[in-house]
Coordinates of C-alpha atoms and ligand atoms in Angstrom, one line a residue:
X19 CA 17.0 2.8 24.1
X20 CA 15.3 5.4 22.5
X21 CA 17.9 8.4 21.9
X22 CA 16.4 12.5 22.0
X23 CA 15.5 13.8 18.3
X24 CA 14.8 16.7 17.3
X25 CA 12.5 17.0 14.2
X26 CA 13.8 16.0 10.6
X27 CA 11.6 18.3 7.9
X28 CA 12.4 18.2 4.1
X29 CA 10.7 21.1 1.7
X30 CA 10.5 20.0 -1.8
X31 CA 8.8 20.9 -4.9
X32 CA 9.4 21.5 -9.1
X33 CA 12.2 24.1 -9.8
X34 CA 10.4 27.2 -10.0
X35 CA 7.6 25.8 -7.6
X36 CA 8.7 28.9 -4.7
X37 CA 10.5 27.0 -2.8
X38 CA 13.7 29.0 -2.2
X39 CA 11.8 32.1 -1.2
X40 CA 10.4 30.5 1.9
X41 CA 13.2 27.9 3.3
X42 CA 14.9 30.9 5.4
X43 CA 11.9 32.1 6.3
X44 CA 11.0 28.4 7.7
X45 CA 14.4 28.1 9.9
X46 CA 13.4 31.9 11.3
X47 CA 9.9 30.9 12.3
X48 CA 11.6 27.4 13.9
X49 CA 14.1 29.8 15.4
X50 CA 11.2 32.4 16.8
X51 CA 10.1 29.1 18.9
X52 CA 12.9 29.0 20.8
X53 CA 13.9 25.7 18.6
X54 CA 17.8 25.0 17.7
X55 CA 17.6 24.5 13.7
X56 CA 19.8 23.3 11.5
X57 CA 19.5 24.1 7.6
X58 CA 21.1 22.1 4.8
X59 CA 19.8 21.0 1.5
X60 CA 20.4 17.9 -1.0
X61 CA 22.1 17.4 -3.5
X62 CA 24.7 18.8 -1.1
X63 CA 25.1 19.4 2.7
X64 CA 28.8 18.7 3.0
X65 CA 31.7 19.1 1.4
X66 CA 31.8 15.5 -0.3
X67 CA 28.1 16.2 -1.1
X68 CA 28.3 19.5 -2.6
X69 CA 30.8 18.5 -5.0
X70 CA 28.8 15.8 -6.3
X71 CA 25.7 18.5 -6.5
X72 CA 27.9 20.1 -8.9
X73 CA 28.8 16.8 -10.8
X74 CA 25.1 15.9 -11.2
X75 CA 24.2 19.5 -11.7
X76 CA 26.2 20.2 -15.1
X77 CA 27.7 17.0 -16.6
X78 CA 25.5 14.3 -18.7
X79 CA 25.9 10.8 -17.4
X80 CA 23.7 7.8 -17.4
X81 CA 20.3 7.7 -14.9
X82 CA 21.6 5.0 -12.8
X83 CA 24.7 7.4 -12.1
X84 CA 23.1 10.0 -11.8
X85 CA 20.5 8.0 -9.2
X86 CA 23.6 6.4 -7.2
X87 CA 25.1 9.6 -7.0
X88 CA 22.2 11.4 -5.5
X89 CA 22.4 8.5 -3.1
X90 CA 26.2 8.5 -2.4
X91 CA 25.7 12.1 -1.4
X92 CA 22.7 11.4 0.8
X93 CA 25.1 8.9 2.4
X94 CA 27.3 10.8 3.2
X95 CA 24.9 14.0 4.4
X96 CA 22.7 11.2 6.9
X97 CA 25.4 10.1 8.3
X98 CA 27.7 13.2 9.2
X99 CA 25.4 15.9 9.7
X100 CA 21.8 14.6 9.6
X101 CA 21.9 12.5 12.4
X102 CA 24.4 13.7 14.2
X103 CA 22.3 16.7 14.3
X104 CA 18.9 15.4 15.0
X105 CA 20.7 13.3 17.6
X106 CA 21.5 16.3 19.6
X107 CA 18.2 17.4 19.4
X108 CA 18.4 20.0 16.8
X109 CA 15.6 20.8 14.0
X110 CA 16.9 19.8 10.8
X111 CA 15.3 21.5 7.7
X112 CA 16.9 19.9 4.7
X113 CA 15.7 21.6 0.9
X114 CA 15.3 18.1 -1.1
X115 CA 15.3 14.8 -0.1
X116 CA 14.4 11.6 -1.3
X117 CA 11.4 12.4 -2.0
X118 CA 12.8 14.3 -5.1
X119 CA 14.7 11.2 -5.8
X120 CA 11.2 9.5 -6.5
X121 CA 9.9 11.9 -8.4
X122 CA 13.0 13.6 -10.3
X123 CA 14.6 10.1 -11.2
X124 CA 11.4 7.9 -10.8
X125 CA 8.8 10.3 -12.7
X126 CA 11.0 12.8 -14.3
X127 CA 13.6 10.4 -15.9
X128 CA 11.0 7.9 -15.6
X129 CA 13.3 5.1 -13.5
X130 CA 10.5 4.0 -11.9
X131 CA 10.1 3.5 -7.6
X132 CA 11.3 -0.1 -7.7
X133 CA 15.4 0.9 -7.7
X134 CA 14.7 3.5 -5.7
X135 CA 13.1 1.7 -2.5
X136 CA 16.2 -0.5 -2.8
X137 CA 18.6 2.2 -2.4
X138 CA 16.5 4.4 0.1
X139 CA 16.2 1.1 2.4
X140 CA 19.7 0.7 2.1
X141 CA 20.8 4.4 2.9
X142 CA 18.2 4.9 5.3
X143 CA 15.7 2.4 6.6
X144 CA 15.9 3.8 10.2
X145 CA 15.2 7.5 9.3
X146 CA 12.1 9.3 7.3
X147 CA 11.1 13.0 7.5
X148 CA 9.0 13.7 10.4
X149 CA 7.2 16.4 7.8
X150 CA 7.6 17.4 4.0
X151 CA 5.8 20.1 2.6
X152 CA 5.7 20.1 -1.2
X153 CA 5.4 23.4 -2.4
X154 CA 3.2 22.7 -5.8
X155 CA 2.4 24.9 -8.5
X156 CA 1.2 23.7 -12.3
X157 CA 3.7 23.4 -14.9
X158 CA 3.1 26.4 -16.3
X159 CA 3.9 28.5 -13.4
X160 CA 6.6 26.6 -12.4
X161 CA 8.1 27.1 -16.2
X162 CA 7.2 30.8 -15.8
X163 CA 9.6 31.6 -12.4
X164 CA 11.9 29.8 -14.0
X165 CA 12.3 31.6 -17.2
X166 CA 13.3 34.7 -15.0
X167 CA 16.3 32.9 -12.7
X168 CA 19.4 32.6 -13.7
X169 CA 21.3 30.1 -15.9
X170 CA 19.6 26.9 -15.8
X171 CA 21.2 23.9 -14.6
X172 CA 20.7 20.3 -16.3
X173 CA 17.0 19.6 -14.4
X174 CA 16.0 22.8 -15.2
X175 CA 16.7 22.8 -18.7
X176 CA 14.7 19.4 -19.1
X177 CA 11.2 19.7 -21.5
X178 CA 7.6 20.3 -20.2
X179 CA 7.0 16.3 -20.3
X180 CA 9.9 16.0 -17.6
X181 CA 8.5 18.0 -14.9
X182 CA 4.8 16.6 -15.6
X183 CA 5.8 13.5 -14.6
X184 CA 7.7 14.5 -12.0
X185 CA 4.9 16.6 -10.1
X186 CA 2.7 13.6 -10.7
X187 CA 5.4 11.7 -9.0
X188 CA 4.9 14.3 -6.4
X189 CA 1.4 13.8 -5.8
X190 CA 1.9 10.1 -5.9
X191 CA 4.0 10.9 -3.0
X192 CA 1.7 13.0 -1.3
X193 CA -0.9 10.6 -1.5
X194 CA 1.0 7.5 0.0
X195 CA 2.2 9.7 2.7
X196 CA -0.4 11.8 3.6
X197 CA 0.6 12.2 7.5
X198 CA 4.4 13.3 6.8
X199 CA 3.7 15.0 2.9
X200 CA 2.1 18.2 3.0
X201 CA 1.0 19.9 -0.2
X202 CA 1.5 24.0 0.1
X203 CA -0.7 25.6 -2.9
X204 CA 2.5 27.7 -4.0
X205 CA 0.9 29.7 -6.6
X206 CA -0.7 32.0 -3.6
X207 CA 0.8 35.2 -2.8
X208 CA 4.0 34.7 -0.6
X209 CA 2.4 36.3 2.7
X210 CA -0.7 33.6 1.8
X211 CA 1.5 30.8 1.7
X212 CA 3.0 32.2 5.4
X213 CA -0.1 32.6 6.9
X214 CA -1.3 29.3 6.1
X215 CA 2.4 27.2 7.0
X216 CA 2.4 29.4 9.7
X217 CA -0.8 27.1 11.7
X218 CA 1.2 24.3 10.3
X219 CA 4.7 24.9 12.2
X220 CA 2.7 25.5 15.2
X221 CA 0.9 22.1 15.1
X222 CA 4.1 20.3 14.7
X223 CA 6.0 22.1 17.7
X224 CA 2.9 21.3 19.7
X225 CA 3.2 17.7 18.6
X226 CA 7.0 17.8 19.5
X227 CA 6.4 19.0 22.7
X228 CA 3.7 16.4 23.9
X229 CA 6.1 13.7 22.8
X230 CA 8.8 15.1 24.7
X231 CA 6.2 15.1 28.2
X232 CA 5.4 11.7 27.5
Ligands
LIG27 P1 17.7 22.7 -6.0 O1 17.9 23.7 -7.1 O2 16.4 22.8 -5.4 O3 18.8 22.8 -5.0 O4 17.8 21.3 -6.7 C1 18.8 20.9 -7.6 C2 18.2 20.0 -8.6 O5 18.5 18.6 -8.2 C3 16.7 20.0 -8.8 O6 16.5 20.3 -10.2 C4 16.2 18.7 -8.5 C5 17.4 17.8 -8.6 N1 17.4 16.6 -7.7 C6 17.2 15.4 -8.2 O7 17.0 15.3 -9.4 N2 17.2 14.3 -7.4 C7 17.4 14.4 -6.1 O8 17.4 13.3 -5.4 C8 17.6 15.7 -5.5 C9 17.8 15.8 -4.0 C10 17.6 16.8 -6.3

């Protein structure tokens, strides 16, 4: 039997990419549609998770840790307060997923997809965003926004080469899953940016809504 869900979207993009300033914004315009939303984010999202975000946020360990970690956390987050949530119908907009595992650990720390496929099939074969929009911006913006934020954490602190390879591992993303992974050109003005996710949101609560009369 086919259980009610509500819609699963993920927002993700380089530190520095703009992300932050619009995921608020995102669960108000859900919100504005009469649509029950739930926000969390990764690494994080419960209690369990959010102390391994700070583990893998400031100490140095090994990539295969720091991979299984990102993981354990996910788990964790799926399993108490993802599903749950979309089970009861509710719009869950999660800041990172695993599509930042792919391109943080796969590109960035160059892991490669291979380990990666094993351990998303094993934490969660049955679920996969409904949409992802990738909020890109070159490097050198990216770098830019970043130099004015506060302290940076262990990602952030990582060379130019790291985050090359990790938006390409972006766009690889985008292009394998061009249905579900949207790319947002986040180096427009923020009301740009609005205006044009703003069509977006609408197509997917229209889609929602057919599949619920059908
Ligand atoms: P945030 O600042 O957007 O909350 O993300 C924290 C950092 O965690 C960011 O630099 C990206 C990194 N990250 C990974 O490296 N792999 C992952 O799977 C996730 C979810 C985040």
């Amino acid at each position: 039997m086919q259980t009610r869900r509500g819609c699963f979207i993920t927002l993700e993009g380089l530190d520095g990419a703009g992300k932050s300033t619009h995921v608020q914004w995102l669960v108000e315009q859900l919100q504005q549609r009469g649509l029950n939303v739930l926000a969390t984010r990764e690494p994080g999202g419960t209690a369990l998770g959010e102390q391994l975000r700070q583990l893998v946020l400031t100490q140095p360990m090994n990539l295969s840790t720091e991979t299984l970690l990102m993981f354990a956390g996910r788990c964790e987050h799926i399993a108490t307060v993802i599903k749950p949530a979309l089970e009861a119908g509710l719009w869950v907009v999660c800041d990172r997923f695993t599509d930042a595992t792919y391109a943080y650990q796969g590109g960035g720390r160059e892991l490669g997809s291979e380990r990666i496929g094993i351990l998303e099939q094993w934490v969660h074969a049955d679920l996969q965003p409904d949409r992802t929009w990738l909020f890109d911006v070159p490097l050198e913006v990216a770098r830019e926004r970043l130099a004015r934020t506060r302290e940076l954490d262990r990602f952030e602190q990582e060379g130019a080469a790291f985050f090359e390879r990790t938006r390409t591992a972006y766009h690889e993303r985008a292009q394998r899953f061009p249905e579900r992974l949207r790319i947002v050109d986040s180096t427009q003005a923020i009301a740009s940016v609005r205006h044009s996710l703003e069509g977006q949101i609408d197509e997917l609560v229209r889609q929602y809504a057919s599949r619920g009369e059908s």
